[in-house]
PDB file of C-alpha atoms in Angstrom:
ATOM      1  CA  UNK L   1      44.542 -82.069  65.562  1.00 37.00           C
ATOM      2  CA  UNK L   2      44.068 -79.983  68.902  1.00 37.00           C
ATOM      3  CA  UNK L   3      47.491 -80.471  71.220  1.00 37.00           C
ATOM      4  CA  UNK L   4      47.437 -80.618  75.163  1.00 41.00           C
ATOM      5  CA  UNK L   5      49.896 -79.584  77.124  1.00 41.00           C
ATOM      6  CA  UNK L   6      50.722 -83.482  78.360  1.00 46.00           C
ATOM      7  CA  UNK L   7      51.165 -84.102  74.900  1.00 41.00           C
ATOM      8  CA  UNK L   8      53.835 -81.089  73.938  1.00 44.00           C
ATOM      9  CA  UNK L   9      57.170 -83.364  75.202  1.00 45.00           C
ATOM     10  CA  UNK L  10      55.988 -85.985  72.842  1.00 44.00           C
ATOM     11  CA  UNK L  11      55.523 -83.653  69.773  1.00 43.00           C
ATOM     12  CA  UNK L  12      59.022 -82.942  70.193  1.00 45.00           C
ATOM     13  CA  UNK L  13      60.496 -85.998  70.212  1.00 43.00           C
ATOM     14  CA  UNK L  14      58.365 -86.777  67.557  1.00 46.00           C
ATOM     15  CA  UNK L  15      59.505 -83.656  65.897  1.00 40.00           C
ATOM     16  CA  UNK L  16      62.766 -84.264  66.794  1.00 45.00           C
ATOM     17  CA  UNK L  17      63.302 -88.252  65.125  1.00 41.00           C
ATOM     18  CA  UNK L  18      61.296 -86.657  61.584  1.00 38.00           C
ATOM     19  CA  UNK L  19      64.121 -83.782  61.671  1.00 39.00           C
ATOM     20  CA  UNK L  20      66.971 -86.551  62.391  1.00 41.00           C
ATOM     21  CA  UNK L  21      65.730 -89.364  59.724  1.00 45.00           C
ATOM     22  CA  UNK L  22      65.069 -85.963  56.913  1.00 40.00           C
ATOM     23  CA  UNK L  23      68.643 -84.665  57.332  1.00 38.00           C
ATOM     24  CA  UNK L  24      69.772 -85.564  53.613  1.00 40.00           C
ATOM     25  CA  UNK L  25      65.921 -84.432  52.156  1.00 42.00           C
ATOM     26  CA  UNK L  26      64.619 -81.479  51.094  1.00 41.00           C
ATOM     27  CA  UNK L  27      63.959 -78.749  53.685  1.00 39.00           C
ATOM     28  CA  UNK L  28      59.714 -78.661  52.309  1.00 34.00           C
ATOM     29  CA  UNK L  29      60.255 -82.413  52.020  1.00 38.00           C
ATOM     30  CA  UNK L  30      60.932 -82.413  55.939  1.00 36.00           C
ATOM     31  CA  UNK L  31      58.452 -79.661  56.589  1.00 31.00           C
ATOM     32  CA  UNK L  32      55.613 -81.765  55.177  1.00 29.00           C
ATOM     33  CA  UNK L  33      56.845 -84.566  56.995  1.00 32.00           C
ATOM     34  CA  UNK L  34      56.926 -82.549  60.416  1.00 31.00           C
ATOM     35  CA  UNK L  35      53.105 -82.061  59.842  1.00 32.00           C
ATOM     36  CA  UNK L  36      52.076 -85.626  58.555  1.00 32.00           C
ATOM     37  CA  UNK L  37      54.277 -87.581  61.046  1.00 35.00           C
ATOM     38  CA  UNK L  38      53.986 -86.101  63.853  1.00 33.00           C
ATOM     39  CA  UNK L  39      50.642 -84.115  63.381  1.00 37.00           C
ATOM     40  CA  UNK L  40      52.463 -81.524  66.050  1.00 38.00           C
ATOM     41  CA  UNK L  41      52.256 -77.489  65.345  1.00 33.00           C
ATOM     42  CA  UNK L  42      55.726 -75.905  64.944  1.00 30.00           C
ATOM     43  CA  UNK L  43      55.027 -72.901  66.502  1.00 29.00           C
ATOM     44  CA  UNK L  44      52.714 -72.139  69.886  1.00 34.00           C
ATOM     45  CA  UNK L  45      49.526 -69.775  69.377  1.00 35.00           C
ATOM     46  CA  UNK L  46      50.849 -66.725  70.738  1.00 38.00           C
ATOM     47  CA  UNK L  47      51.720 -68.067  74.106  1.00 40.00           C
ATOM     48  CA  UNK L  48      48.085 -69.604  74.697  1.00 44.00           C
ATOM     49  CA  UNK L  49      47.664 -72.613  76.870  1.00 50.00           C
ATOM     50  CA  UNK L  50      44.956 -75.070  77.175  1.00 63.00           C
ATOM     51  CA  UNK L  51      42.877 -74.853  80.597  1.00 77.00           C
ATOM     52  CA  UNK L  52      41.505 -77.392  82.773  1.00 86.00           C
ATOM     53  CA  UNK L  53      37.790 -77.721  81.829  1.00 91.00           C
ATOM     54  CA  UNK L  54      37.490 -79.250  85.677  1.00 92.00           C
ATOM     55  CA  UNK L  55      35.437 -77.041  87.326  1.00 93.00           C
ATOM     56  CA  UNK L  56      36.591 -76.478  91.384  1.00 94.00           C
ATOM     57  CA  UNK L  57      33.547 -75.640  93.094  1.00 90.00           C
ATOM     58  CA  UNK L  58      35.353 -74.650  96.136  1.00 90.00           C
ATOM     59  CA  UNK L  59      38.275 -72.503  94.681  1.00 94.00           C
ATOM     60  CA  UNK L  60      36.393 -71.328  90.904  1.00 96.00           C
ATOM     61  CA  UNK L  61      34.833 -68.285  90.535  1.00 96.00           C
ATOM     62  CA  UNK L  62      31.895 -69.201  88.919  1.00 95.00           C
ATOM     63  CA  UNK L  63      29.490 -66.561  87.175  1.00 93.00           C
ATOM     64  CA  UNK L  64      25.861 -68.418  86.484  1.00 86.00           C
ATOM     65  CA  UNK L  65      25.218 -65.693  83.925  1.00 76.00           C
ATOM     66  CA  UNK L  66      22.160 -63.798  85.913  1.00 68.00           C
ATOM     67  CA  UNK L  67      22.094 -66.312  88.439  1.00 72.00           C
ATOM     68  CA  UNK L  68      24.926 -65.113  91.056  1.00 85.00           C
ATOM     69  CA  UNK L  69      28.527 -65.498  91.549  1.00 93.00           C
ATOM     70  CA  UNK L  70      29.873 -67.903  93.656  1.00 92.00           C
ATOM     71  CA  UNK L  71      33.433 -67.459  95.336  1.00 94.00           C
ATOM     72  CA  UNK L  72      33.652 -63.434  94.724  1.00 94.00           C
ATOM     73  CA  UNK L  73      36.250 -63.244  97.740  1.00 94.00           C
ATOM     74  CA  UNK L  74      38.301 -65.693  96.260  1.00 96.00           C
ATOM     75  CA  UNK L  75      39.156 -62.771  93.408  1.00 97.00           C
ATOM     76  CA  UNK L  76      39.539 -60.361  96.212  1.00 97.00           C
ATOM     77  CA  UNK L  77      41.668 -61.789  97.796  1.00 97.00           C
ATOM     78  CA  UNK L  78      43.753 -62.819  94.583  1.00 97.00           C
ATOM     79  CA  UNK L  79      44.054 -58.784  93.672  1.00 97.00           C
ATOM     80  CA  UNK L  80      45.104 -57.865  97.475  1.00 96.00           C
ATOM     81  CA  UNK L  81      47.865 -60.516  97.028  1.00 95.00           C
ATOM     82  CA  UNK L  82      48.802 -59.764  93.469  1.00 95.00           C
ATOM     83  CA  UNK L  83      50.694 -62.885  92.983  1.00 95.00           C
ATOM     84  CA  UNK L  84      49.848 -65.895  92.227  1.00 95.00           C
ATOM     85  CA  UNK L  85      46.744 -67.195  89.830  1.00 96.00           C
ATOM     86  CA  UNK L  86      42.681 -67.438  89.848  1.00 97.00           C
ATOM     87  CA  UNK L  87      40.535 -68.806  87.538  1.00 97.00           C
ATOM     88  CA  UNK L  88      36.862 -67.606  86.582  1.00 97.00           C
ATOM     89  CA  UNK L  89      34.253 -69.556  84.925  1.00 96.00           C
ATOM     90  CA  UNK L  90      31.642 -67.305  82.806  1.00 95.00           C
ATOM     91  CA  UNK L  91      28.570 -69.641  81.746  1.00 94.00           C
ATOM     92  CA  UNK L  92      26.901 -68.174  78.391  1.00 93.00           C
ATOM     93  CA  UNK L  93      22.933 -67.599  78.302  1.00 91.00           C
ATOM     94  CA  UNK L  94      22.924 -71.366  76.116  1.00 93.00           C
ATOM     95  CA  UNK L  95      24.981 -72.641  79.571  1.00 92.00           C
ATOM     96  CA  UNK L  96      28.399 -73.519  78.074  1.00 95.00           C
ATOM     97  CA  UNK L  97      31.622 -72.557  80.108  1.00 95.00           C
ATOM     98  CA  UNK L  98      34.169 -70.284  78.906  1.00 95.00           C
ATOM     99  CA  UNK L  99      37.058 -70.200  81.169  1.00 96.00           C
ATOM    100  CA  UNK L 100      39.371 -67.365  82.205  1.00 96.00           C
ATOM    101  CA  UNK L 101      42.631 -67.813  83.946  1.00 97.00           C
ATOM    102  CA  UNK L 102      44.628 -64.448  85.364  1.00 97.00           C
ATOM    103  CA  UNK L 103      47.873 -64.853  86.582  1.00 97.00           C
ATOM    104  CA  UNK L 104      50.371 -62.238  87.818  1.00 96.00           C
ATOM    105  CA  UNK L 105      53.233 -62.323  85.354  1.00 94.00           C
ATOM    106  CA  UNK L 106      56.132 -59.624  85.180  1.00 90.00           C
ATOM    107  CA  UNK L 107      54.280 -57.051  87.047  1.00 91.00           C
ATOM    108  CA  UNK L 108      51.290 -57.263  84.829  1.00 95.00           C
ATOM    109  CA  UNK L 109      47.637 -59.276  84.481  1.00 96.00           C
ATOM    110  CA  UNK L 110      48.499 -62.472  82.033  1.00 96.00           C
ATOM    111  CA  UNK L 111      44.841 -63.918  80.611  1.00 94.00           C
ATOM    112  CA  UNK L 112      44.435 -67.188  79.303  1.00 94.00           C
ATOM    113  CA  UNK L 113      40.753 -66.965  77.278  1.00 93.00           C
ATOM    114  CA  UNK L 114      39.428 -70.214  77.036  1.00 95.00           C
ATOM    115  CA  UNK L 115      35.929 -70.408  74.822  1.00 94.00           C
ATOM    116  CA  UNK L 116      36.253 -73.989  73.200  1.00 94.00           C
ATOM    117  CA  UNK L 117      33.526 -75.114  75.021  1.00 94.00           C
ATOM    118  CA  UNK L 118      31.186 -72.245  74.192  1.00 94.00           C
ATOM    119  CA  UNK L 119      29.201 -73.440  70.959  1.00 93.00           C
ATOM    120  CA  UNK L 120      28.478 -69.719  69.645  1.00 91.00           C
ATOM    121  CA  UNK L 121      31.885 -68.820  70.273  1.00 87.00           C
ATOM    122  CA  UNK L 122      35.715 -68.174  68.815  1.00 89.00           C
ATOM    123  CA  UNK L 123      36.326 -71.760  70.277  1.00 92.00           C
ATOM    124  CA  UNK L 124      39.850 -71.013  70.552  1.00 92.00           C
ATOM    125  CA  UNK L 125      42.494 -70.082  73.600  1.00 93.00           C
ATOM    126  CA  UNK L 126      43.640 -66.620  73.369  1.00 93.00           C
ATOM    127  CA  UNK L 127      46.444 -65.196  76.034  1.00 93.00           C
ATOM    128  CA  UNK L 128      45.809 -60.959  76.674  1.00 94.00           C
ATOM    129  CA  UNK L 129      48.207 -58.702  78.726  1.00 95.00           C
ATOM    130  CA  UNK L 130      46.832 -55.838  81.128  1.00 96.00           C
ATOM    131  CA  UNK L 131      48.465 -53.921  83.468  1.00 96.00           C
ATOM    132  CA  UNK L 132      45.923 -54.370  86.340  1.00 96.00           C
ATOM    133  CA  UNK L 133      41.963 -55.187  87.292  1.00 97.00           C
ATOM    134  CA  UNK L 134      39.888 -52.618  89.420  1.00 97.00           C
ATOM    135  CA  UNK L 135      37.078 -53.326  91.992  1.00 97.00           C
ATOM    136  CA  UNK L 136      34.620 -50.665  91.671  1.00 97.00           C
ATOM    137  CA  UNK L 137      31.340 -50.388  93.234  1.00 96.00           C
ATOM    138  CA  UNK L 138      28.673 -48.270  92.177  1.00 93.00           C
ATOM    139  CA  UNK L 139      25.371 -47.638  93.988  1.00 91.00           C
ATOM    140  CA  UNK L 140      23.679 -50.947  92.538  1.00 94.00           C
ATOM    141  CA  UNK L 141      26.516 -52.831  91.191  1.00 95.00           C
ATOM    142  CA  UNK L 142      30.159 -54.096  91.433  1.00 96.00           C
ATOM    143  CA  UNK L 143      32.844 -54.437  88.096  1.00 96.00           C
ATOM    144  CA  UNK L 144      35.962 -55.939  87.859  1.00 97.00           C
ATOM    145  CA  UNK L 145      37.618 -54.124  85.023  1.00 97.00           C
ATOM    146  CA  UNK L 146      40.635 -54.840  83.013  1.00 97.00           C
ATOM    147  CA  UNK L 147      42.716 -51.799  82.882  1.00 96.00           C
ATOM    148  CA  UNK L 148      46.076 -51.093  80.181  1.00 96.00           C
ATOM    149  CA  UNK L 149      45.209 -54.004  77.722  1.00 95.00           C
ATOM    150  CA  UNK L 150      47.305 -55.004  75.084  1.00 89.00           C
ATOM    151  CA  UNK L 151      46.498 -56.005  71.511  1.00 78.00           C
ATOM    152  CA  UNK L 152      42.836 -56.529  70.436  1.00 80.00           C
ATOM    153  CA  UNK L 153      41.112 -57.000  73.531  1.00 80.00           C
ATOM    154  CA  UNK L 154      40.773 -53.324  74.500  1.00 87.00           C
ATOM    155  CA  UNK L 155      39.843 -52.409  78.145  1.00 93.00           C
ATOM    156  CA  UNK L 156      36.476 -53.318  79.777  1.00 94.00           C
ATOM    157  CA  UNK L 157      34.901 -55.392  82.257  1.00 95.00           C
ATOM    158  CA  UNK L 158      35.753 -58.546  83.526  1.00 94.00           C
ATOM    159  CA  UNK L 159      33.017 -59.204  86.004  1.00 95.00           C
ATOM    160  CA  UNK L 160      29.460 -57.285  86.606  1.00 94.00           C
ATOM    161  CA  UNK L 161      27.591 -58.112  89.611  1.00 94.00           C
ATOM    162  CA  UNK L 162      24.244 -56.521  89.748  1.00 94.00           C
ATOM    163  CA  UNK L 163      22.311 -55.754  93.135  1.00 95.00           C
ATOM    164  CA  UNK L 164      19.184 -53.147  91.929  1.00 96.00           C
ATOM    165  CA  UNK L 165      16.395 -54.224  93.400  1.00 97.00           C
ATOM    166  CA  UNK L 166      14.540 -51.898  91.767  1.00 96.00           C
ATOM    167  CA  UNK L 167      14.718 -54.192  88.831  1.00 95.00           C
ATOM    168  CA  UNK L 168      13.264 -57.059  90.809  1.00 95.00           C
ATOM    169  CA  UNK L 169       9.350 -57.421  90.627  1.00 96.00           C
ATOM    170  CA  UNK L 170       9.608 -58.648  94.107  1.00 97.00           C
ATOM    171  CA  UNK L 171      11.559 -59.142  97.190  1.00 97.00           C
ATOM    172  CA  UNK L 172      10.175 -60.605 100.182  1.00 98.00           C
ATOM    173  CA  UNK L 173      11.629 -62.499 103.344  1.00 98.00           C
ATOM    174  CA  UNK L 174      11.127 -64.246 106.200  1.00 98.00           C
ATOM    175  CA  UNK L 175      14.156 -65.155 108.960  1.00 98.00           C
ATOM    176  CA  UNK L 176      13.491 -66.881 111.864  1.00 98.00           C
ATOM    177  CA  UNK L 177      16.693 -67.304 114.057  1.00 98.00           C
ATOM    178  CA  UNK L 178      17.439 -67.524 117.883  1.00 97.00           C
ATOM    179  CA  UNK L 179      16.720 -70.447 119.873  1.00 96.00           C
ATOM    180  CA  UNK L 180      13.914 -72.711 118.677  1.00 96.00           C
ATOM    181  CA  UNK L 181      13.398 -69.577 115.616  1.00 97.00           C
ATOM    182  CA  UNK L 182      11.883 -68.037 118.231  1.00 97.00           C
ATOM    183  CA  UNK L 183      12.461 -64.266 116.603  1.00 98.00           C
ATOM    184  CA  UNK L 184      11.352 -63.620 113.640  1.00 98.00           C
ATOM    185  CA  UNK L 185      11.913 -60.567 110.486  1.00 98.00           C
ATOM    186  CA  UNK L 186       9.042 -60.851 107.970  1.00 98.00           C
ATOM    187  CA  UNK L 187       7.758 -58.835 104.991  1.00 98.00           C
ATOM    188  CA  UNK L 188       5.322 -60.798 103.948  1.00 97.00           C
ATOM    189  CA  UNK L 189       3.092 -60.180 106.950  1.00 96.00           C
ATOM    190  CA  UNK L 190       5.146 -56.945 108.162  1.00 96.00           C
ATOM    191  CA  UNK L 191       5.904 -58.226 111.464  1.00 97.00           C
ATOM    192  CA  UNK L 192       8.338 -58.704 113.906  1.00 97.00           C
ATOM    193  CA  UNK L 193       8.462 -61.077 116.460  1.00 97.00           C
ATOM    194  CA  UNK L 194      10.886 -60.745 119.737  1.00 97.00           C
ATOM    195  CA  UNK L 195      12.172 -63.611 122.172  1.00 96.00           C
ATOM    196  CA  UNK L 196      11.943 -62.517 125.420  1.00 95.00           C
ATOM    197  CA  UNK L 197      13.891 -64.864 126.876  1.00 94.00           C
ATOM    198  CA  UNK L 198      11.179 -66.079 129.478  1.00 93.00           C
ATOM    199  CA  UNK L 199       8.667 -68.115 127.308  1.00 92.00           C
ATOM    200  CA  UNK L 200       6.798 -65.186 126.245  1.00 95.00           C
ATOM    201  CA  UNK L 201       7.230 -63.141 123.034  1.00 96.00           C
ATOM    202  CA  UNK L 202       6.163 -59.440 122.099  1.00 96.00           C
ATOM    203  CA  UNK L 203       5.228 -58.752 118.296  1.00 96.00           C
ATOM    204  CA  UNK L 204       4.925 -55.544 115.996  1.00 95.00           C
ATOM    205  CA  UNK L 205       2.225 -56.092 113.559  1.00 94.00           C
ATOM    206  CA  UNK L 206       2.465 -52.931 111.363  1.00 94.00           C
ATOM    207  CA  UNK L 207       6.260 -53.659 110.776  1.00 96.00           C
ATOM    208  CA  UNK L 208       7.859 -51.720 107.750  1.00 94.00           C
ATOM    209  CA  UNK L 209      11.133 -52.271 106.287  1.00 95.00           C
ATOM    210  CA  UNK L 210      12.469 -48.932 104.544  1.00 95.00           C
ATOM    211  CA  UNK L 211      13.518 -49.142 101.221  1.00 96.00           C
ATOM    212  CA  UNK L 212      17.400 -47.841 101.963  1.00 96.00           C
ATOM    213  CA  UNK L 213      17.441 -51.025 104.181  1.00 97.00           C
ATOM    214  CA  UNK L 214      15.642 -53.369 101.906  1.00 98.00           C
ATOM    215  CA  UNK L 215      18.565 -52.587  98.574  1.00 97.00           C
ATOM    216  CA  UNK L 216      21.168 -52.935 102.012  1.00 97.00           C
ATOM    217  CA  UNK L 217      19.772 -56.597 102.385  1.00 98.00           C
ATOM    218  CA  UNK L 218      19.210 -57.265  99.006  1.00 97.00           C
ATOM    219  CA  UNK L 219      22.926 -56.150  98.319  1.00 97.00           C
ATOM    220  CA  UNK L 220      24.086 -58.207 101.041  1.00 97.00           C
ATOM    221  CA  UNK L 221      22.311 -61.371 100.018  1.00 97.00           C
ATOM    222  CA  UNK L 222      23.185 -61.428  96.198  1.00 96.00           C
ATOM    223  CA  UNK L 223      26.969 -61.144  97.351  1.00 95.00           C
ATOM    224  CA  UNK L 224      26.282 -64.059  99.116  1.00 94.00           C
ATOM    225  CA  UNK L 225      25.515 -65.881  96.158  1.00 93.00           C
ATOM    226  CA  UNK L 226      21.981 -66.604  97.939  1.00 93.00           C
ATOM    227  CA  UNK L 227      20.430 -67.942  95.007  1.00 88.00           C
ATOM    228  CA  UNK L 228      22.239 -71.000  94.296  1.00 88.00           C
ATOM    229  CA  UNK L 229      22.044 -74.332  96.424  1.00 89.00           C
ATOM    230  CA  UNK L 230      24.123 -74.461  99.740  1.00 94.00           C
ATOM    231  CA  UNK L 231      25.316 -77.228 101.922  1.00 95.00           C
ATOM    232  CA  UNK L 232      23.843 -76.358 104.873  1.00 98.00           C
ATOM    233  CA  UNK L 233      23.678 -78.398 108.493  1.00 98.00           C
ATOM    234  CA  UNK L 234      20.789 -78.173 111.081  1.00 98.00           C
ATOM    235  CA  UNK L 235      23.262 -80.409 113.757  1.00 97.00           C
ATOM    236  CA  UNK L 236      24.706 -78.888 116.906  1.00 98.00           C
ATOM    237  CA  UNK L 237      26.063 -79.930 119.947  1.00 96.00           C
ATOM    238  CA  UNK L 238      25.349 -77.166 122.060  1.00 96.00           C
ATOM    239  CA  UNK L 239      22.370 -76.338 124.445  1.00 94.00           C
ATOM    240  CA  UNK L 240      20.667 -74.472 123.770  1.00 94.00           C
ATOM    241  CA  UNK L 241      21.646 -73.155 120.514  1.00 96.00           C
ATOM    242  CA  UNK L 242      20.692 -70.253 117.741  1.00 97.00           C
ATOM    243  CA  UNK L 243      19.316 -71.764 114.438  1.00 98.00           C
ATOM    244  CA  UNK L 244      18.385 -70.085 111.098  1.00 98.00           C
ATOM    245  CA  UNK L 245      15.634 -70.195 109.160  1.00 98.00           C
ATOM    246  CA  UNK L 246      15.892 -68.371 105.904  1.00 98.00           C
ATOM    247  CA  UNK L 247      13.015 -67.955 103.188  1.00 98.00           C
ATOM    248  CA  UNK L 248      13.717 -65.606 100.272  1.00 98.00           C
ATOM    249  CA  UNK L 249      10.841 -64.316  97.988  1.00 97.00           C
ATOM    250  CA  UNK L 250      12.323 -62.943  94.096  1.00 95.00           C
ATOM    251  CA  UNK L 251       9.910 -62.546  91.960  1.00 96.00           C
ATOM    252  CA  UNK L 252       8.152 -66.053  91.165  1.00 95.00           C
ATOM    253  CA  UNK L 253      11.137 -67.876  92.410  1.00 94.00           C
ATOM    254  CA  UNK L 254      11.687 -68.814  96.275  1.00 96.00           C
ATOM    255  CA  UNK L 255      14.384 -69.807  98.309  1.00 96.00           C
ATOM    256  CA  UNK L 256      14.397 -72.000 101.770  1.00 97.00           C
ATOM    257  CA  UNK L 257      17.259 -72.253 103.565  1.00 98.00           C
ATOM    258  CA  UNK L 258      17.754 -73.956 107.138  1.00 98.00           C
ATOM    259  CA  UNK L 259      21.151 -74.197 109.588  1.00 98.00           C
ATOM    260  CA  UNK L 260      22.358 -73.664 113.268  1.00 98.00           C
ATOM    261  CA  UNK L 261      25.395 -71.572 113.999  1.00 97.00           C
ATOM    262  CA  UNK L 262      27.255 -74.464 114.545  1.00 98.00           C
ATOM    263  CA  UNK L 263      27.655 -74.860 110.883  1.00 98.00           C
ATOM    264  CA  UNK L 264      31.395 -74.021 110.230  1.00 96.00           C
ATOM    265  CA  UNK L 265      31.396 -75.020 106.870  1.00 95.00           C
ATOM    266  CA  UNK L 266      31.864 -72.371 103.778  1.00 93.00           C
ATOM    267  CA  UNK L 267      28.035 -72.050 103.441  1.00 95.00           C
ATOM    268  CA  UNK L 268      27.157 -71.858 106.562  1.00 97.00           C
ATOM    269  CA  UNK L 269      29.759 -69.188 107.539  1.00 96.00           C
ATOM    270  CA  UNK L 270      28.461 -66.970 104.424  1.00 95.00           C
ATOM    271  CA  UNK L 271      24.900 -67.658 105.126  1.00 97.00           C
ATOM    272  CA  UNK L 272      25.157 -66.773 108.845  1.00 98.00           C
ATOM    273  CA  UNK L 273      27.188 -63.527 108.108  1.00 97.00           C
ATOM    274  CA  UNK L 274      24.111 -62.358 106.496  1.00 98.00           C
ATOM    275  CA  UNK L 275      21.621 -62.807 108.409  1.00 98.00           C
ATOM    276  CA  UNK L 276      23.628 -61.307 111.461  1.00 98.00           C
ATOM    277  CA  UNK L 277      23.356 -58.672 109.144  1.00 98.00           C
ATOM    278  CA  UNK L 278      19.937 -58.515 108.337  1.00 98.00           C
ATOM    279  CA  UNK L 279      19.224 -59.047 112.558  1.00 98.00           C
ATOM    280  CA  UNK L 280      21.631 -55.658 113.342  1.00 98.00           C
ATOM    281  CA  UNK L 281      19.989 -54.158 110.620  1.00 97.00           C
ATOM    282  CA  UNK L 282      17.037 -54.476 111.413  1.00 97.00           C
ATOM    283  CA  UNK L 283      17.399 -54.499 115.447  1.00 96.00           C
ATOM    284  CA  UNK L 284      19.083 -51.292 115.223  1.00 96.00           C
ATOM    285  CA  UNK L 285      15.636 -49.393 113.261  1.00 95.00           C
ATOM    286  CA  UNK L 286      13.069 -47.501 115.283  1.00 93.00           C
ATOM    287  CA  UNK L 287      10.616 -50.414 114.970  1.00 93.00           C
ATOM    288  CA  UNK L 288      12.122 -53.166 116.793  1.00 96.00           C
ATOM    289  CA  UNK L 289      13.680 -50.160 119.445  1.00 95.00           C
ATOM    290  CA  UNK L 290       9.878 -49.999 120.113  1.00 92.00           C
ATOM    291  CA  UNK L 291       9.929 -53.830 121.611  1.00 94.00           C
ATOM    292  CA  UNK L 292      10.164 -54.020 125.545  1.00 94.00           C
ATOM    293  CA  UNK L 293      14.101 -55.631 126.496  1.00 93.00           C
ATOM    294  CA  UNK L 294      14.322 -58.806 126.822  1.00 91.00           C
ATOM    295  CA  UNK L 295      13.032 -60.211 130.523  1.00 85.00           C
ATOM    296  CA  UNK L 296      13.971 -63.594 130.856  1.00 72.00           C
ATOM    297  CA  UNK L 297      17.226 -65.418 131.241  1.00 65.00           C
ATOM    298  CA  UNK L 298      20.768 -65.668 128.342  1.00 56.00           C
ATOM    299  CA  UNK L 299      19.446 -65.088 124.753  1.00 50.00           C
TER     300      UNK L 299
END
């Protein structure tokens, strides 16, 4: 019989009225009753707690094994603070949940390891001690390692997020933005198109994104979790206003994603942060410096 936590004051009473009514018995006697009355463990599993299994979209960190991480800055920002607690949910290859929970305790990392949901796993609760967790980035990926474990778990990383495009087949994109999309980034065709603010536009046809640029963008966009659905608004009450349109190429898979900059919500904050990136990135390169300035009247 599995216990959960809302159920631990009532194993004791019930623990508690066995114990009272087996006073004059046997101590096994009482033992055996302990187990068959009350169906309540006498002793916790080495400090390990059940988890929620309700999955916050908003405040989880959620790992779609291969398939981005959503909420990254809410672990950054729970290792700048070091207090407090954050919880990350890992989906297996086979798509089950396992759920971690860190929480600053005593001056060290607590971890509650919860992998009852995972079919090919321990399907048990298990609570580790480390001293801390490091955020390291290498040149095409960033870890979150566990540092000073204790017991069996050993040292090694939490969290691996991968940004090589050099393992991608393909990486394409097209980003419209501005008012009415009138500018425009795109590989596909290698061409840039320029607004120039007095219903005209000038164009580069031979446009050619260098690769040091390309792994920048790439980086920036798998950060932003760009892979997964966003809620996303095309509304605004300005006018004129900028929009964004957003089409992503990986391999055989494609991505479409529309909003205006007055989207303040989550999404559209993260979304809009990069591609403001991938417009200075780009506006700053020797092709686009090529383009005449602007002519006409407030961008």
């Amino acid at each position: 019989m599995n216990v959960t936590p809302d159920s631990k004051l009532l194993c004791k009473l019930r623990i508690m009225v066995v114990l009272f009514r087996s006073l004059a018995r046997a101590a096994l006697p009482a033992l055996l009753l302990l187990v068959l009355a009350t169906g309540c463990s006498l002793f916790d599993r080495g400090g390990s707690s059940a988890i929620s299994h309700k999955i916050d979209e908003e405040k989880d960190v959620i790992s779609s094994n291969g398939n981005g991480v959503s909420n990254l800055d809410k672990l950054d920002s729970f290792m700048e603070r070091g207090s407090g607690s954050q919880r990350i949910v890992q989906y297996t290859i086979e798509g089950d949940p396992i759920f971690i929970e860190l929480r600053y305790k005593g001056g060290r990392l607590e971890l509650n390891y919860d992998t009852t949901e995972d079919a090919f796993g321990s399907r048990e609760v298990k609570t580790y001690s480390c001293s801390e967790l490091v955020r390291t980035e290498e040149k095409h990926q960033l870890r979150y390692s566990l540092k000073g474990c204790e017991g069996d778990m050993g040292d090694g990383d939490l969290l691996i997020v991968s940004f090589d495009l050099s393992s991608q087949d393909k990486f394409e994109f097209v980003l419209k933005y501005g008012v009415n999309h009138r500018n425009e980034i795109n590989t596909v065709n290698q061409s840039l198109v320029k607004d120039m603010l007095n219903g005209t536009a000038s164009e580069i046809s031979d446009f050619s994104l260098p690769q040091a640029d390309r792994q920048s963008i790439y980086r920036k966009l798998v950060l932003a979790n760009y892979f997964v659905e966003k809620q996303l608004s095309t509304s605004c009450n300005l006018k004129p206003y900028e929009s964004y349109d957003l089409t992503v190429m990986i391999n055989s898979a494609e991505r479409h994603y529309a909003w205006s900059e007055c989207d303040t919500g989550r999404d559209g904050k993260t979304m809009t942060e990069a591609a403001d990136y991938i417009i200075g990135l780009v506006e700053a390169g020797d092709s686009y410096l090529q383009l005449p300035a602007a002519t006409g009247g407030v961008k």
